[in-house]
Short mmCIF file of C-alpha atoms in Angstrom, two decimals:
data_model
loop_
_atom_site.label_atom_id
_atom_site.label_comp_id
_atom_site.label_asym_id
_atom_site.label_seq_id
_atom_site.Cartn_x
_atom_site.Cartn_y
_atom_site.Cartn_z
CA UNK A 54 0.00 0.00 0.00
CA UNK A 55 0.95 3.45 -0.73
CA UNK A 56 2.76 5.36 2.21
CA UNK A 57 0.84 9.03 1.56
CA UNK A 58 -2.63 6.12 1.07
CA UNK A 59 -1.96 4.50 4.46
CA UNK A 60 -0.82 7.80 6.36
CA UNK A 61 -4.52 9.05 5.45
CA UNK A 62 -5.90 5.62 6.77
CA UNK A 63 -4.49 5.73 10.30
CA UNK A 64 -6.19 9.22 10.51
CA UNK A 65 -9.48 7.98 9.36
CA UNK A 66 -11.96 7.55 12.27
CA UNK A 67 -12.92 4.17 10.13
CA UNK A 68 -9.80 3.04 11.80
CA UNK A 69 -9.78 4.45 15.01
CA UNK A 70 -7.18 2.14 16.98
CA UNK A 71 -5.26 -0.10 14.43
CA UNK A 72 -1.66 -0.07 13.98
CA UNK A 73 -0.19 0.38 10.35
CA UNK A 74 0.20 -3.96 9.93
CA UNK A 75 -3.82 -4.58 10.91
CA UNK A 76 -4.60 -1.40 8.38
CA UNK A 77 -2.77 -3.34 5.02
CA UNK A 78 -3.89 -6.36 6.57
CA UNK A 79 -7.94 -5.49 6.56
CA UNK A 80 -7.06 -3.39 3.36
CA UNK A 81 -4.97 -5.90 1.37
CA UNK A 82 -8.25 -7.55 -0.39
CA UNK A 83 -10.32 -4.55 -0.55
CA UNK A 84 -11.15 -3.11 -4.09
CA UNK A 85 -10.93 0.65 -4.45
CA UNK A 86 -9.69 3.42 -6.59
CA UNK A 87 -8.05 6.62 -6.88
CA UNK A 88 -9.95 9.69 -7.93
CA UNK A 89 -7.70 13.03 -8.77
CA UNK A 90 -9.48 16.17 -8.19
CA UNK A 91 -7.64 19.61 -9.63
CA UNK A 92 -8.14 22.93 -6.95
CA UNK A 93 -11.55 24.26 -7.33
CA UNK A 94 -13.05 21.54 -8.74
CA UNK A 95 -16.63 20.43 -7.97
CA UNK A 96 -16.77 16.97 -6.70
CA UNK A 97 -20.47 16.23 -6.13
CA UNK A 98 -23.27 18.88 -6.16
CA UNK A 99 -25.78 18.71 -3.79
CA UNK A 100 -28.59 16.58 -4.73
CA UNK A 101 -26.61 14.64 -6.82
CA UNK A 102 -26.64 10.75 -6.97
CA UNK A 103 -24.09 9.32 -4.70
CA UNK A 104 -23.59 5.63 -4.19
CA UNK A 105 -19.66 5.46 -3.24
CA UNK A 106 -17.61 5.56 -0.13
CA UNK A 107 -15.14 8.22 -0.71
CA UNK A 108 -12.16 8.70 1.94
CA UNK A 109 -9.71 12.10 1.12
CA UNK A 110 -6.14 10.89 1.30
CA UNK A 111 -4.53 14.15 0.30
CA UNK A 112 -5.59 17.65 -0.59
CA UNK A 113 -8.71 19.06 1.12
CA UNK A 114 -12.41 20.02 0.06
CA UNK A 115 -14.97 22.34 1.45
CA UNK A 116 -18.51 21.21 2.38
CA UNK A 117 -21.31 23.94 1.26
CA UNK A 118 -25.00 23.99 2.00
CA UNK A 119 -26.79 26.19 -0.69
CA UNK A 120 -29.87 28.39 0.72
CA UNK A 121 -33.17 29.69 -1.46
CA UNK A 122 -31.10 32.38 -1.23
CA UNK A 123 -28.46 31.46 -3.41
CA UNK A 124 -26.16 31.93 -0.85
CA UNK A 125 -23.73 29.12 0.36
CA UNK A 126 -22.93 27.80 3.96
CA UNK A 127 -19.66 26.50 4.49
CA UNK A 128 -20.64 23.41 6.73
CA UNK A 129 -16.78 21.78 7.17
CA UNK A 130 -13.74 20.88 5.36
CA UNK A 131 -12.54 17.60 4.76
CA UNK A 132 -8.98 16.63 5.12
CA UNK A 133 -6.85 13.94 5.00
CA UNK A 134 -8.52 10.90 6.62
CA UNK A 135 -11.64 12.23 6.72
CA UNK A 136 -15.06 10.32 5.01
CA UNK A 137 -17.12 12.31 2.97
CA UNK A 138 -21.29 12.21 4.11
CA UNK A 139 -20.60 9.05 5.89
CA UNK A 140 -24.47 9.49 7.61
CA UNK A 141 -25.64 9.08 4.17
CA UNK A 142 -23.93 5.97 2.80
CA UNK A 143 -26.13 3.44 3.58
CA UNK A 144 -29.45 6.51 3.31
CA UNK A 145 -32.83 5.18 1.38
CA UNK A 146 -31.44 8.79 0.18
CA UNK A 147 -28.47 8.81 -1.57
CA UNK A 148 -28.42 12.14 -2.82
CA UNK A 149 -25.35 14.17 -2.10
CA UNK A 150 -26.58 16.03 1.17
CA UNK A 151 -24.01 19.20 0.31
CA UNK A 152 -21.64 20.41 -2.79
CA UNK A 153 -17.65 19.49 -2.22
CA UNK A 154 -15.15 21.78 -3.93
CA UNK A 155 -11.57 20.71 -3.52
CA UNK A 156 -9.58 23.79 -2.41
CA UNK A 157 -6.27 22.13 -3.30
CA UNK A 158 -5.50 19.43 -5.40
CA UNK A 159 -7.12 16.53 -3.79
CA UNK A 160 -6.81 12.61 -4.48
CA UNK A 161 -9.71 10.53 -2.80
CA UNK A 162 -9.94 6.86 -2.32
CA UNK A 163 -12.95 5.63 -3.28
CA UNK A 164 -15.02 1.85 -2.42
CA UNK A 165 -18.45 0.77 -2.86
CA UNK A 166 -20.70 0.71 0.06
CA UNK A 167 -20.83 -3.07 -0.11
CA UNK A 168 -16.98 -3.01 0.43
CA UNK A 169 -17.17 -0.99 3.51
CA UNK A 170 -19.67 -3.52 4.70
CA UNK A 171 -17.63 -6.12 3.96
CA UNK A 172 -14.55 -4.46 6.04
CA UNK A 173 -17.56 -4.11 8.95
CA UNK A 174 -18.14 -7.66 8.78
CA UNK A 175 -14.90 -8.79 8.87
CA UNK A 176 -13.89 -6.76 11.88
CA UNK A 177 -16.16 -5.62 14.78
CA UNK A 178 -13.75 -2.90 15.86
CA UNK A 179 -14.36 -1.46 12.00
CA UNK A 180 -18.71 -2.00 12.93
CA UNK A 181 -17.94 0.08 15.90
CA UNK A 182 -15.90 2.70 14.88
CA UNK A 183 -18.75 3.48 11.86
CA UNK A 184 -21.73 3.72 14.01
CA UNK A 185 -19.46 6.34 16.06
CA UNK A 186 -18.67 8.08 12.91
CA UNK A 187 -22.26 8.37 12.33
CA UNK A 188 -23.18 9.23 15.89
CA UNK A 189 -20.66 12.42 15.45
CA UNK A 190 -21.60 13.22 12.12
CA UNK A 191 -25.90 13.28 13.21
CA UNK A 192 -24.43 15.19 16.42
CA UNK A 193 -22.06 18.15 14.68
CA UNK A 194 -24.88 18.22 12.12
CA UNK A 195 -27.38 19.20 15.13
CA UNK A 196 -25.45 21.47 16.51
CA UNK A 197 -24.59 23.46 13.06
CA UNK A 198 -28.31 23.88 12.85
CA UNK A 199 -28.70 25.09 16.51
CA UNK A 200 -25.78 27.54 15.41
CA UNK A 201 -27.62 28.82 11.93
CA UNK A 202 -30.99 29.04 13.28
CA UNK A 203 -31.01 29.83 17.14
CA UNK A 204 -28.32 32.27 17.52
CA UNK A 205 -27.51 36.00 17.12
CA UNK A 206 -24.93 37.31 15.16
CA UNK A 207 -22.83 38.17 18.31
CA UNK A 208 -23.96 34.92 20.16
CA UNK A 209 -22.20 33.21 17.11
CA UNK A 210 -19.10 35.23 16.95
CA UNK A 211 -18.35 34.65 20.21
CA UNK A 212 -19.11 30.89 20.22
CA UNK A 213 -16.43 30.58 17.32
CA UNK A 214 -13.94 32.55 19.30
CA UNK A 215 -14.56 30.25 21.96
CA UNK A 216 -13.77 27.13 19.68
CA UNK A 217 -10.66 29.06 18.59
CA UNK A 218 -9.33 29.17 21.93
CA UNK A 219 -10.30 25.51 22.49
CA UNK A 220 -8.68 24.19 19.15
CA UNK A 221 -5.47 26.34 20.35
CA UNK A 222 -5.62 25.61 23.70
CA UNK A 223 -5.07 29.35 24.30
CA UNK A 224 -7.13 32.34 24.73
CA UNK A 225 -4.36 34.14 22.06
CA UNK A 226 -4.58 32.77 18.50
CA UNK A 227 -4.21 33.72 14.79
CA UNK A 228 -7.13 33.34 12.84
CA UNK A 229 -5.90 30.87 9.75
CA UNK A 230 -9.62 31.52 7.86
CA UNK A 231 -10.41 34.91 5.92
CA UNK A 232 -13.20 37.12 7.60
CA UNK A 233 -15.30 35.92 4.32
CA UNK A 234 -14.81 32.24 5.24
CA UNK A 235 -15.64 32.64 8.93
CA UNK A 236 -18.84 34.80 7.85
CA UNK A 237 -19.74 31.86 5.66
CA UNK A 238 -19.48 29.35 8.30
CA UNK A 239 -22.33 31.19 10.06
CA UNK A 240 -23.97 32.42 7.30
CA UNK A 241 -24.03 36.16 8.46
CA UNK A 242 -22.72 39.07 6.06
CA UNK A 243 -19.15 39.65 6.36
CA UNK A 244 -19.45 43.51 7.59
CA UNK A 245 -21.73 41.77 10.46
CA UNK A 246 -18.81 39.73 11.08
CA UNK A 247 -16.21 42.43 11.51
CA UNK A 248 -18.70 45.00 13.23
CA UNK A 249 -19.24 42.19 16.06
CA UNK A 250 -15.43 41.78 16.19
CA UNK A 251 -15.04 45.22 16.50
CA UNK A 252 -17.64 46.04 18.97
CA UNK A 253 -16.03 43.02 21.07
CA UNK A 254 -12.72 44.98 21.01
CA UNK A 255 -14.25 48.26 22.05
CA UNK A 256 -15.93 46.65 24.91
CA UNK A 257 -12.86 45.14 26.04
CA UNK A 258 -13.71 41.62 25.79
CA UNK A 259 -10.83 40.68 22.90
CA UNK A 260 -8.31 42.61 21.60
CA UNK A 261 -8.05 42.27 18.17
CA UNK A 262 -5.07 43.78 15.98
CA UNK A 263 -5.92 41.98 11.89
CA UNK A 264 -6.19 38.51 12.29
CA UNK A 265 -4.07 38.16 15.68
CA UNK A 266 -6.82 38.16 18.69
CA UNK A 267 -6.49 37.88 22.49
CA UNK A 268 -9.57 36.72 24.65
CA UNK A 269 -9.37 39.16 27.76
CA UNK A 270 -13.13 38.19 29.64
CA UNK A 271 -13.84 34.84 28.50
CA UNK A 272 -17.16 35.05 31.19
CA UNK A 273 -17.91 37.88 29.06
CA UNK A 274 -18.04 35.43 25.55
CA UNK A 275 -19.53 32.80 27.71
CA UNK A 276 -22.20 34.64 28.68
CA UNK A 277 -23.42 34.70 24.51
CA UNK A 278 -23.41 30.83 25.31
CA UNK A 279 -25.99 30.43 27.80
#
């Protein structure tokens, strides 16, 4: 097997707990291909027909939600190791739930969803580690819904400079996302964005100097949580 093919394996959640040697040895059998994706390509649209079980090995692609609107959502990115729509694999509905545009050049390993049963049948650890992979997926999906429908515009700012802190263990970070791609991951305007940023400064609850922010009253942001 491919050393980039099973570095992207041992992330995958599919294989949550197997060494490098179990990995080949559950994989050596298993038919699959490669499928080469250019930067900004579209990979499935939503609605589309999808009846494969598509892993990303390298590259990465964003997951958007289209509104009446015409506007997009940016629900997640996909990187390496990750499962595209695994909730919808083995769906009465196998329509593509969102539209995936690589945003590098991406190569995917793709198997049918009677393989990936196959791989579940032969190992129990593999049964497991998929119904947990669902069991996220169903719960991050609830909670992005919560976020788009329940909250304010500040409420959601300062839940995602909460997360920030969290994923940086640190209450001062660099933002790695442009203010257009955080605004899209709440669906709010980008000026709405930067005014709550701003007004968050003024108040003294973050300082914020371009894309370099400190937290000074976290109670403050937690507050927008409750």
């Amino acid at each position: 097997m491919e050393r980039n093919i099973l570095k992207a394996l041992l992330l995958c959640p599919l294989f949550k707990g197997f060494t490098s040697e179990e990995i080949q040895h559950y994989m050596a059998n298993v038919p699959y291909r490669l499928v080469r994706l250019d930067k900004k390509d579209i990979f499935t649209l939503t609605g589309e027909p999808s009846h494969h079980v598509d892993i990303v090995i390298l590259g990465a692609l964003n997951a958007k939600m289209f509104v009446s609107s015409g506007k997009s959502v940016r629900m997640t990115e996909k990187t390496s190791g990750s499962i595209l729509a695994p909730a919808y694999i083995f769906s009465s509905d196998q329509s593509a739930p969102v539209t995936y545009e690589a945003t590098k050049p991406t190569t995917l390993l793709r198997m049918s969803p009677a393989t990936l049963r196959h791989l579940m049948n032969t190992n129990e650890q593999i049964l497991m580690n998929f119904i947990q992979l669902v069991s996220n997926a169903c719960g991050f999906l609830i909670k992005k819904v919560h976020m788009l429908t329940l909250h304010t515009v500040r409420e959601k700012v300062a839940i995602f400079l909460l997360e920030e802190a969290t994923r940086y263990n640190s209450d001062t970070f660099t933002l790695t996302r442009s203010r257009q791609e955080i605004a899209d991951l709440f669906a709010i305007q980008k000026f709405s964005l930067q005014r709550s940023l701003k007004e968050f400064d003024n108040e003294g609850i973050i300082s914020l100097n371009g894309k370099n922010i400190e937290i000074l009253n976290k109670s403050a942001l937690l507050a927008y949580t409750e």
